[in-house]
Tab-separated table of C-alpha atoms and ligand atoms in Angstrom:
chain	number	residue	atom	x	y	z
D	102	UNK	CA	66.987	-29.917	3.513
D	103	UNK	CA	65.162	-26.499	4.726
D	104	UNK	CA	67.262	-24.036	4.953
D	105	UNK	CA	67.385	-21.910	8.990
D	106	UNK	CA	65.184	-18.877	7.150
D	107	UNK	CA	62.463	-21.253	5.874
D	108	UNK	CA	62.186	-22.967	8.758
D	109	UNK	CA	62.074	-20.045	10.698
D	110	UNK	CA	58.807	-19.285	8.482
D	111	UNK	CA	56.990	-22.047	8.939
D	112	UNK	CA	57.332	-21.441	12.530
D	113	UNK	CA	56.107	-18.287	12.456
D	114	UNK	CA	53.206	-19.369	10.515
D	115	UNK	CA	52.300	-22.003	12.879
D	116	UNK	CA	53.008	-19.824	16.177
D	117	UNK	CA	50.442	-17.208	14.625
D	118	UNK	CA	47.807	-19.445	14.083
D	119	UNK	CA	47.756	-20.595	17.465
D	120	UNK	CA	47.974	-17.441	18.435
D	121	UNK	CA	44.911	-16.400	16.695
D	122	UNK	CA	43.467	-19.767	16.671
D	123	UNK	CA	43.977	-21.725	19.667
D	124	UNK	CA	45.287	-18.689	21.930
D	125	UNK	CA	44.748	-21.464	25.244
D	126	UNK	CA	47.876	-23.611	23.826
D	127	UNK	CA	50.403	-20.786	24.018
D	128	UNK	CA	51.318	-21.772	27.738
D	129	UNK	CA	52.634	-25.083	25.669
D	130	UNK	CA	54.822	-23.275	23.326
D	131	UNK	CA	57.185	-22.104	26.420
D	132	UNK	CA	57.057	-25.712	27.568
D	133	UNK	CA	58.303	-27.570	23.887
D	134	UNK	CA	62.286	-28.087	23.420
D	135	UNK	CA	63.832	-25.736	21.787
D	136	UNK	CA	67.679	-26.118	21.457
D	137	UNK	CA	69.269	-22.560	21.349
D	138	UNK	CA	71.043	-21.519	18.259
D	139	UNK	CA	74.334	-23.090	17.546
D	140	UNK	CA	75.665	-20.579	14.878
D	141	UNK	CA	79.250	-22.523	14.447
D	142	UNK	CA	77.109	-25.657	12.752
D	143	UNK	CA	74.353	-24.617	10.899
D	144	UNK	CA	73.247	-28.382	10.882
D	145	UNK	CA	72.763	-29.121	14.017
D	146	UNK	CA	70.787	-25.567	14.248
D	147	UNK	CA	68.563	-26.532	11.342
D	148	UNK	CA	68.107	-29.794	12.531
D	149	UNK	CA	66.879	-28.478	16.074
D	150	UNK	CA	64.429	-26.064	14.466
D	151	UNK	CA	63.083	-28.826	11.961
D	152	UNK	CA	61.771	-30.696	15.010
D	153	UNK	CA	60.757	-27.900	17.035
D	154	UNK	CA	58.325	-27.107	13.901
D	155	UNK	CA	57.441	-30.656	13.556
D	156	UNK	CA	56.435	-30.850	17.336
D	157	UNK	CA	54.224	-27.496	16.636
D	158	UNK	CA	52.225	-28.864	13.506
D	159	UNK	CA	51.658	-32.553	15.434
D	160	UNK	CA	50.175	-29.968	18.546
D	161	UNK	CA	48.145	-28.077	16.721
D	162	UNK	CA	46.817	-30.731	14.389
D	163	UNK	CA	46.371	-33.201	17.600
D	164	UNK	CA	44.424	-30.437	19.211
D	165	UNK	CA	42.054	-29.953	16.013
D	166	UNK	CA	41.213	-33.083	15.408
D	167	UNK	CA	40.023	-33.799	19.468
D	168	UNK	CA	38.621	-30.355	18.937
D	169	UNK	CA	36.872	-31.607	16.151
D	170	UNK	CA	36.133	-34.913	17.633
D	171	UNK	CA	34.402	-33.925	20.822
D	172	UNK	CA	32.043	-30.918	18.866
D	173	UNK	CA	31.103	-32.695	16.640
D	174	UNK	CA	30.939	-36.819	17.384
D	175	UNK	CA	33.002	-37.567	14.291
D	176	UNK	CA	36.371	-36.051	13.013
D	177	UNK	CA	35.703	-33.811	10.606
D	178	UNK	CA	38.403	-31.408	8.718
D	179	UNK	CA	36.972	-29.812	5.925
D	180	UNK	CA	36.440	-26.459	7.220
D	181	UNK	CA	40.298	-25.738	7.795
D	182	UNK	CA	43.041	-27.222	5.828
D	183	UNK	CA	45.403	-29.638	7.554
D	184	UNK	CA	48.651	-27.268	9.272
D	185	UNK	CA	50.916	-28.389	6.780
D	186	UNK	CA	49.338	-27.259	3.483
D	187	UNK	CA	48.307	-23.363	4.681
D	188	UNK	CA	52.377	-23.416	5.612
D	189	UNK	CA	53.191	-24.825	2.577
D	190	UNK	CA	50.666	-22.569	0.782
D	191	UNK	CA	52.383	-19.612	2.469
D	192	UNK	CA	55.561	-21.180	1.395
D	193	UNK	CA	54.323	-20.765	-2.477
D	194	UNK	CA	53.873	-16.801	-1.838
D	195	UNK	CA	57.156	-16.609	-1.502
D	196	UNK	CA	57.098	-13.267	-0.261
D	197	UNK	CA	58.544	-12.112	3.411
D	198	UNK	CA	55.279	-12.235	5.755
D	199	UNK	CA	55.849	-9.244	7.796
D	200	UNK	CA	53.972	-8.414	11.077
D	201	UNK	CA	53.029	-5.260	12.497
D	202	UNK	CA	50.870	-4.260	15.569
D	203	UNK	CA	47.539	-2.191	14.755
D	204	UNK	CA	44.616	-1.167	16.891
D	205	UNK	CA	45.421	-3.746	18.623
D	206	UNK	CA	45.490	-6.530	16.669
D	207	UNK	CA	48.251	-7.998	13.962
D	208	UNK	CA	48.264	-7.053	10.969
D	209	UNK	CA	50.312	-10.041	8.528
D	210	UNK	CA	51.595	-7.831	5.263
D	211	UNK	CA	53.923	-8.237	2.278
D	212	UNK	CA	55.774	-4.709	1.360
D	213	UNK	CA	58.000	-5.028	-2.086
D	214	UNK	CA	59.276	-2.500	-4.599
D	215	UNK	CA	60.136	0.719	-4.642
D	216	UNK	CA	58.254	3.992	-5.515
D	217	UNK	CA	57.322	7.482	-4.381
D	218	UNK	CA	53.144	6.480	-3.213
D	219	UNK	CA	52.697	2.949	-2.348
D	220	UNK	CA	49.882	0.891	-3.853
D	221	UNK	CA	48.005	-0.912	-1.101
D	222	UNK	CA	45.844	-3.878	-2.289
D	223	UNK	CA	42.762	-4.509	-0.380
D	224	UNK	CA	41.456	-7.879	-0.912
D	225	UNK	CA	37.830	-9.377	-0.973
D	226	UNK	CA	35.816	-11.819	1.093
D	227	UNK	CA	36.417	-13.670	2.682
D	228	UNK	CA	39.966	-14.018	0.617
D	229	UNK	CA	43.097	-13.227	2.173
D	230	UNK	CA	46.594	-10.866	0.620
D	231	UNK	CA	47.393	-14.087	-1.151
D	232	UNK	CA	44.871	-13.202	-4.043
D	233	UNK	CA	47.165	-10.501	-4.758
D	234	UNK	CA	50.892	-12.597	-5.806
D	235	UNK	CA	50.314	-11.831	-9.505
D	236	UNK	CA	49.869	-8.326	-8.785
D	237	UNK	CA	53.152	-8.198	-6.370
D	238	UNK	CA	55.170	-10.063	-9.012
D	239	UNK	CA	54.384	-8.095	-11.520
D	240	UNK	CA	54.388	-4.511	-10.219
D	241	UNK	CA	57.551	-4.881	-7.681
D	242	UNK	CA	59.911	-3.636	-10.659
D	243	UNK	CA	58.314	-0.519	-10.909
D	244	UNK	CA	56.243	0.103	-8.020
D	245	UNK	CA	56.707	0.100	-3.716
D	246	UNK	CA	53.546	-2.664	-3.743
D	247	UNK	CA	51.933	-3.819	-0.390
D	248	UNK	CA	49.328	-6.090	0.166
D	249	UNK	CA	47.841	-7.284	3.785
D	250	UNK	CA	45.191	-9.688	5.146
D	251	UNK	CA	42.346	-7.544	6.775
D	252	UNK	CA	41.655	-8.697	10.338
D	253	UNK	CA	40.454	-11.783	11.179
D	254	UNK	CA	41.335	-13.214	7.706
D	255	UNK	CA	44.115	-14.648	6.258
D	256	UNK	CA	46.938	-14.843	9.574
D	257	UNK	CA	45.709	-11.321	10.648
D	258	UNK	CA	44.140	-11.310	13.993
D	259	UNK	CA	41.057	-9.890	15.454
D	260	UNK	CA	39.719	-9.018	18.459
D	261	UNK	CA	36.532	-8.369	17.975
D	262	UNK	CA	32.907	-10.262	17.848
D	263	UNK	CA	31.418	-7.987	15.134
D	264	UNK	CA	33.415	-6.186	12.374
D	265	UNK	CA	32.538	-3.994	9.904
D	266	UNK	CA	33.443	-1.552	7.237
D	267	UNK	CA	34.274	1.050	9.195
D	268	UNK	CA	36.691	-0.873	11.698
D	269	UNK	CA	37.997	-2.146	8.141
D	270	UNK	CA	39.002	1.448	6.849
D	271	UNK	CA	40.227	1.975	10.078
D	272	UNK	CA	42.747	-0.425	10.462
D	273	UNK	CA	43.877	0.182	6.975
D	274	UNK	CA	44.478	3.905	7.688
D	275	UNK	CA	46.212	3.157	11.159
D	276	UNK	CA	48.408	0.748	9.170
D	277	UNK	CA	49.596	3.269	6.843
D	278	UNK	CA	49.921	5.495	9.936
D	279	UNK	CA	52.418	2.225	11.706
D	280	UNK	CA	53.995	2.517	8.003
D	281	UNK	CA	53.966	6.118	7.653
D	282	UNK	CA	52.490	6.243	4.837
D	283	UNK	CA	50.914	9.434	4.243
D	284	UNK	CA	49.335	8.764	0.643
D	285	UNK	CA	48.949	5.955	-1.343
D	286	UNK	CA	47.386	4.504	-3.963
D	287	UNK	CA	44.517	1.966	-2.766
D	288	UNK	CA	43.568	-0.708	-5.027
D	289	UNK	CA	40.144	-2.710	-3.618
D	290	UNK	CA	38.446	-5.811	-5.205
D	291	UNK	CA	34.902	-6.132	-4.351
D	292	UNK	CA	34.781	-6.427	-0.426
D	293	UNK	CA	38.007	-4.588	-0.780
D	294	UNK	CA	36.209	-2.242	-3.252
D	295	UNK	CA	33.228	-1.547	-0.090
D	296	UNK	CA	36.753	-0.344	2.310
D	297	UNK	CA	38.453	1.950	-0.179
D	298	UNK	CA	35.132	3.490	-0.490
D	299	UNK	CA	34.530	3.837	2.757
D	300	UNK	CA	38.384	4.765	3.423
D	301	UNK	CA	38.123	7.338	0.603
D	302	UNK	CA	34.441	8.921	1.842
D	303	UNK	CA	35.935	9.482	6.058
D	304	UNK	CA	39.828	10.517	5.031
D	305	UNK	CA	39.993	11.401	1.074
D	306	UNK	CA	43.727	13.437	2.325
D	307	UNK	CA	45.178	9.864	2.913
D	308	UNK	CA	44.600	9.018	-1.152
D	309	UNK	CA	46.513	9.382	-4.121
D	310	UNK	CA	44.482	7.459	-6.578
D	311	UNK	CA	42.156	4.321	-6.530
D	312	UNK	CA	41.526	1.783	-8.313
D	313	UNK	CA	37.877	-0.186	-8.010
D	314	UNK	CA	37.977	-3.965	-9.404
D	315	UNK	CA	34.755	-5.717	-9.310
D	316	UNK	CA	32.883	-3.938	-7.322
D	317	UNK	CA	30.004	-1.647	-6.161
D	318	UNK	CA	28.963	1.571	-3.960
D	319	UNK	CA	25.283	0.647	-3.235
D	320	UNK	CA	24.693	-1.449	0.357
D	321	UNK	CA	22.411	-4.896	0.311
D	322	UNK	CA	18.747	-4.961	-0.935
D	323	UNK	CA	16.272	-6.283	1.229
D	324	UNK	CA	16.614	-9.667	0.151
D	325	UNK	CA	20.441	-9.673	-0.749
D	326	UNK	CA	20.911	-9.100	3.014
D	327	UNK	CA	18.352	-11.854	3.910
D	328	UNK	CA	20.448	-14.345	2.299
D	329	UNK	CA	23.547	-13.543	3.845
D	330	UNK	CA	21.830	-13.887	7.072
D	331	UNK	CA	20.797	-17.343	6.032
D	332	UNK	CA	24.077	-18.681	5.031
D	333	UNK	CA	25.562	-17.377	8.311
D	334	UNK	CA	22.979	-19.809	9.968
D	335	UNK	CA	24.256	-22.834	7.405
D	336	UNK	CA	27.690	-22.292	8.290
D	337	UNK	CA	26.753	-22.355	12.064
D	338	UNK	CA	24.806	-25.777	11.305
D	339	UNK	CA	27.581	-27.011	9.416
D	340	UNK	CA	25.886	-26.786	6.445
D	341	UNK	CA	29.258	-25.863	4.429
D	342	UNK	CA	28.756	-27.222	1.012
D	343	UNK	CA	25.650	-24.632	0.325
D	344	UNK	CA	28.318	-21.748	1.014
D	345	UNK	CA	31.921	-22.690	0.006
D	346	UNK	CA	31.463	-24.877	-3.012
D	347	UNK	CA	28.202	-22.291	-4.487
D	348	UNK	CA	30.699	-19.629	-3.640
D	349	UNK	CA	33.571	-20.329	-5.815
D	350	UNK	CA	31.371	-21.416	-8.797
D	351	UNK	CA	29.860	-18.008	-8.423
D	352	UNK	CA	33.482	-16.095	-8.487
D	353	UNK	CA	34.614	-17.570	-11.447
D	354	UNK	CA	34.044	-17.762	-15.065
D	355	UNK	CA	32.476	-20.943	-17.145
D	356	UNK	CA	36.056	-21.083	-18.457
D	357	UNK	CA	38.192	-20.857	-15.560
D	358	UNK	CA	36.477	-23.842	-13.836
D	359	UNK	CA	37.190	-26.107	-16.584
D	360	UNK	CA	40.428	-25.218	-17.650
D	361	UNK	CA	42.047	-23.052	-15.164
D	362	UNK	CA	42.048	-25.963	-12.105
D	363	UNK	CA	45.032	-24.270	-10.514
D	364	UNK	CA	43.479	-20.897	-10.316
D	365	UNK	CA	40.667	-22.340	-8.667
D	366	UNK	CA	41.863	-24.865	-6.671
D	367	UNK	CA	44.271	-21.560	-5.157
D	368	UNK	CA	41.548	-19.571	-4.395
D	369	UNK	CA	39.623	-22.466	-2.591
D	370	UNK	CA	42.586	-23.100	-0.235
D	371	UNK	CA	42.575	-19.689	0.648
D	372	UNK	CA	38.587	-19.547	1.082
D	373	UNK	CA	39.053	-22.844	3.425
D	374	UNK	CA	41.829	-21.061	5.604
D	375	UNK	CA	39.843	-18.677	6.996
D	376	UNK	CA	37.966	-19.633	10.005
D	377	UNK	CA	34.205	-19.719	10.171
D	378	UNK	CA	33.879	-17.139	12.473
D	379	UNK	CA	35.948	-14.725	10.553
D	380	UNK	CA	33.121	-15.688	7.667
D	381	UNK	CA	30.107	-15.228	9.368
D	382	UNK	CA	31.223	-12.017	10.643
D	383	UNK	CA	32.496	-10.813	7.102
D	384	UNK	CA	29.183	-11.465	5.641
D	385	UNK	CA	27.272	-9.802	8.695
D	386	UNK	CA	29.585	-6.900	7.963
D	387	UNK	CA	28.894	-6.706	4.557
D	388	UNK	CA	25.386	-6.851	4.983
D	389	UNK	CA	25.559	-3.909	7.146
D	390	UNK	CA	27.304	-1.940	5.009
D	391	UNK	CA	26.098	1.578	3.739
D	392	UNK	CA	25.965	2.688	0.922
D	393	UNK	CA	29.001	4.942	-0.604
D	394	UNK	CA	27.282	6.000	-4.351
D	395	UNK	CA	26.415	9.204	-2.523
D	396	UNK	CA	30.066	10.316	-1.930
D	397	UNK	CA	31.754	9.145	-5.760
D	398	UNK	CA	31.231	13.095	-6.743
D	399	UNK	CA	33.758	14.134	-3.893
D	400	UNK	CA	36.389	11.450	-5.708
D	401	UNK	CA	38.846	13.885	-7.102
D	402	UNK	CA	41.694	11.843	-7.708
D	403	UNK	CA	42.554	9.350	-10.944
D	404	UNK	CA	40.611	6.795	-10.375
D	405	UNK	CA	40.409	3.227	-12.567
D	406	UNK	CA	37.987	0.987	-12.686
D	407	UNK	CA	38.570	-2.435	-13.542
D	408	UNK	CA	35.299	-5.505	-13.578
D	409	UNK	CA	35.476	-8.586	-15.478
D	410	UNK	CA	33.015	-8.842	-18.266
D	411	UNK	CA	30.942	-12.209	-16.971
D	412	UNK	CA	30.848	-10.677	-13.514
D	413	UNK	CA	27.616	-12.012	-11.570
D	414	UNK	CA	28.300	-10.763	-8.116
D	415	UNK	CA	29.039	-7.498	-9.090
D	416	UNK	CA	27.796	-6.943	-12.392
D	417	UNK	CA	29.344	-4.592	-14.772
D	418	UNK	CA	26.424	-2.557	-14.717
D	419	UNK	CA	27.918	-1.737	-11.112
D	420	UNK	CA	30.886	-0.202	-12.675
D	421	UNK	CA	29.730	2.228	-15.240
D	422	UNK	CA	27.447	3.400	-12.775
D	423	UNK	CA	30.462	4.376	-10.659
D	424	UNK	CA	32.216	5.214	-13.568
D	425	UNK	CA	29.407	7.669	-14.268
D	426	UNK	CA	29.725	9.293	-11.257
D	427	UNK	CA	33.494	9.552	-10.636
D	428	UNK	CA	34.736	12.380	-12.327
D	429	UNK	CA	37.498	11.731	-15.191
D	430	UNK	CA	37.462	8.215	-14.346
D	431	UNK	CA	38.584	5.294	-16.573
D	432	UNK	CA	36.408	1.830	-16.753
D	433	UNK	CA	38.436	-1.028	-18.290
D	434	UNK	CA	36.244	-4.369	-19.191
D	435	UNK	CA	38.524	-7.949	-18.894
D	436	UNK	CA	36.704	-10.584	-21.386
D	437	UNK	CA	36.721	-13.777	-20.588
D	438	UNK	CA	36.283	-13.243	-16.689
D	439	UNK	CA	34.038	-12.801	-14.066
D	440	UNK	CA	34.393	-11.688	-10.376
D	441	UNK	CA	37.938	-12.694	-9.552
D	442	UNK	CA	39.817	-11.021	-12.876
D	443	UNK	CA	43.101	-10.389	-11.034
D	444	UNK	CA	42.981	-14.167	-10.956
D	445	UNK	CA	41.535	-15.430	-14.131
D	446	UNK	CA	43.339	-12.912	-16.835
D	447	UNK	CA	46.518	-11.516	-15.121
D	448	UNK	CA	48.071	-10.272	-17.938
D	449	UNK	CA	45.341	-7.735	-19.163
D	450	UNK	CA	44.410	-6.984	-15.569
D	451	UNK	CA	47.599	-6.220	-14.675
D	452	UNK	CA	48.362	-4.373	-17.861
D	453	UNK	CA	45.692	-2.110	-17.141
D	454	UNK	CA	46.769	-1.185	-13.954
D	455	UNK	CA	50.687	-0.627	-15.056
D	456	UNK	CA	49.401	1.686	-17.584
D	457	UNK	CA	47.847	3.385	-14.964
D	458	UNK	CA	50.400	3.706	-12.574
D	459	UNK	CA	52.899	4.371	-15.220
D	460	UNK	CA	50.676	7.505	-16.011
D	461	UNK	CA	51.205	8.206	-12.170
D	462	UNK	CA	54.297	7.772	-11.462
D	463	UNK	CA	54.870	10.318	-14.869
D	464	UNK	CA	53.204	12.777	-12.956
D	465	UNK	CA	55.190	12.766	-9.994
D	466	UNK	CA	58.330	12.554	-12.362
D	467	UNK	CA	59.393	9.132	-10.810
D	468	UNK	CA	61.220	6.830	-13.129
D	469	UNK	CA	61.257	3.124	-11.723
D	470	UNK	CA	64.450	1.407	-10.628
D	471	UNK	CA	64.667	-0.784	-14.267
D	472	UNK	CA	64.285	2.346	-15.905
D	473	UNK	CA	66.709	4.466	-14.302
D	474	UNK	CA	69.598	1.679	-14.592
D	475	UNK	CA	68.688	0.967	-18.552
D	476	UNK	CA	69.587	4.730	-19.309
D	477	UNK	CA	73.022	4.527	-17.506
Z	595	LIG	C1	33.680	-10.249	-2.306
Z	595	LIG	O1	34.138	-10.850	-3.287
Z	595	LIG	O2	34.392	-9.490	-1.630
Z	595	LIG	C2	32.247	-10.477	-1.893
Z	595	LIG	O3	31.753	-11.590	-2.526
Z	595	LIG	C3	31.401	-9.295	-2.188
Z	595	LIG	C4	29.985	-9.465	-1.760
Z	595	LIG	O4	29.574	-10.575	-1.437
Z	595	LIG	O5	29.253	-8.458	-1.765
């Protein structure tokens, strides 16, 4: 049986995606049963919020399907998982989903660890904090690590039609600002790459160090951006299959799609979670983008670079031309990956950026928690 804290998860997961989702059901939620606490038999209690949450998937997945039905003549589901796997899949994270009010919007974030400058992880498109668990596991001991979906992806809201880098980098400073945070380390991959770098260029006194994974400072080509524009118009025809299942073959290596199912089969769930509108606007916004290769000279703090070896999307090349240009910067290649090599080789990628943290945290004369108990 669940236990009152897990259940009380799930809810919240399901209340915020009709929130975001389905904002006309909310008058419903007041409406449902809910039997108030009974703290002198925990059974009974558990037992009342077990069917409160089952009565919340059964609306939400009543109202998708008829919402499915009537746009489109036939049921269809394949653009968002069924309720019960993105809970359970937040489940698996197993990490407290926090929530915290930003420019309007909520912002869903994990915050772990201990340390003197948090690392915030950025994550790409159209992805969601979730990429980041390896990271979190493995840096908690000896770092304060926080990772958050940007808005509109992942169970972070947003209230707006178009979006865009800028809006981006400003909800991530305003959500340091909610944490007050005054520096911290920023960690991007690819789209999350394009909002450190923007972040960076408009308020470089907000950030300790950064750390670039698969990504790139110059904006679309011509043609780059006339192919997002054309998938935007497949995924408004419902032409998913040229977008979603091209997509993932493109993120990962040769090697990872044969042998690494798990991985990819992760990653997928968390691509199908977000909603098509939060998609179409992410690629809009990333076809907008400018370019940021102009400002790496004003980067004056340790910066790493990390890019998997095989990476198509954004090629290595990408890299050492950054690395080029960032003073005293550091590029470190992952074999046997391409564009997703938090994902496909953890260990070295997260080696890498221990090392570099470790070198850091030196600096600041910081000794993590595990260290500081080993010497008693
Ligand atoms: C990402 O991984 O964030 C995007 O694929 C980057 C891009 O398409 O430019």
């Amino acid at each position: 049986m669940k236990t009152e804290l897990e259940l009380n998860e799930k809810i919240l997961a399901v209340t915020n995606r009709i929130r975001e989702k389905h904002p006309e059901l909310l008058e419903y939620l007041n409406e449902m049963p809910i039997t108030i606490p009974y703290e002198e038999n925990p059974t009974i209690n558990v037992k009342a919020l077990s069917s409160y949450y089952d009565s919340l998937v059964a609306l939400v997945e009543d109202y998708e399907y008829e919402e499915n039905t009537i746009i489109n003549g036939q049921p269809e589901n394949t653009l968002h998982l069924p309720i019960k796997d993105i809970v359970k899949m937040e489940q698996d994270n197993s990490y407290e989903d926090l929530l915290t009010e930003v420019n309007d919007i909520t912002i869903s974030y994990n915050d772990v660890g201990e340390g003197i400058v948090p690392v915030i992880f950025v994550h790409g498109f159209p992805f969601s904090k979730s990429m980041w668990k390896g990271q979190l596991d493995s840096l908690k001991s000896s770092n304060r690590v926080i990772v958050f979906d940007i808005r509109g992806f992942g169970q972070s809201t947003n209230n707006k039609a178009n979006v865009s880098m800028d809006f981006f980098a400003d909800d991530l400073v305003a959500f340091m600002d909610k944490l007050n945070i005054d520096k911290a380390v920023i960690c991007g991959l690819s789209m999350g790459g394009y909002i450190a770098l923007n972040a960076i260029s408009r308020f470089p006194e907000r950030f300790a160090a950064l750390v670039l994974c698969d990504t790139q400072c110059i904006a679309d080509t011509t043609e780059k951006k006339e192919g997002r524009y054309k998938t935007i118009e497949q995924i408004n025809n419902d032409v998913k299959d040229v977008f979603y299942d091209k997509f993932i073959k493109t993120v990962f290596h040769a090697d990872s799609l044969t042998n690494n199912m798990e991985v990819v089969e992760n990653l997928q769930n968390i691509v199908f979670a977000n909603s098509k509108k939060i998609i179409t606007a992410g690629l809009a916004a990333m076809a907008e983008r400018s370019e940021t290769c102009s400002t790496l000279a004003a980067i004056k703090i340790p910066t790493l670079i990390i890019c998997g070896r095989e990476d198509e999307l954004t090629p290595l090349a990408k890299s050492e031309f950054m690395q080029e240009r960032i003073k005293g910067s550091v590029l470190k290649i992952i074999d046997d990956a391409a564009h997703v090599s938090n994902l496909e080789q953890p260990e070295a990628f997260n080696k890498y950026l221990q090392d570099f943290l470790n070198t850091l945290n030196a600096a600041k004369g910081f000794k993590p928690k595990a260290e500081r108990t080993s010497m008693k």
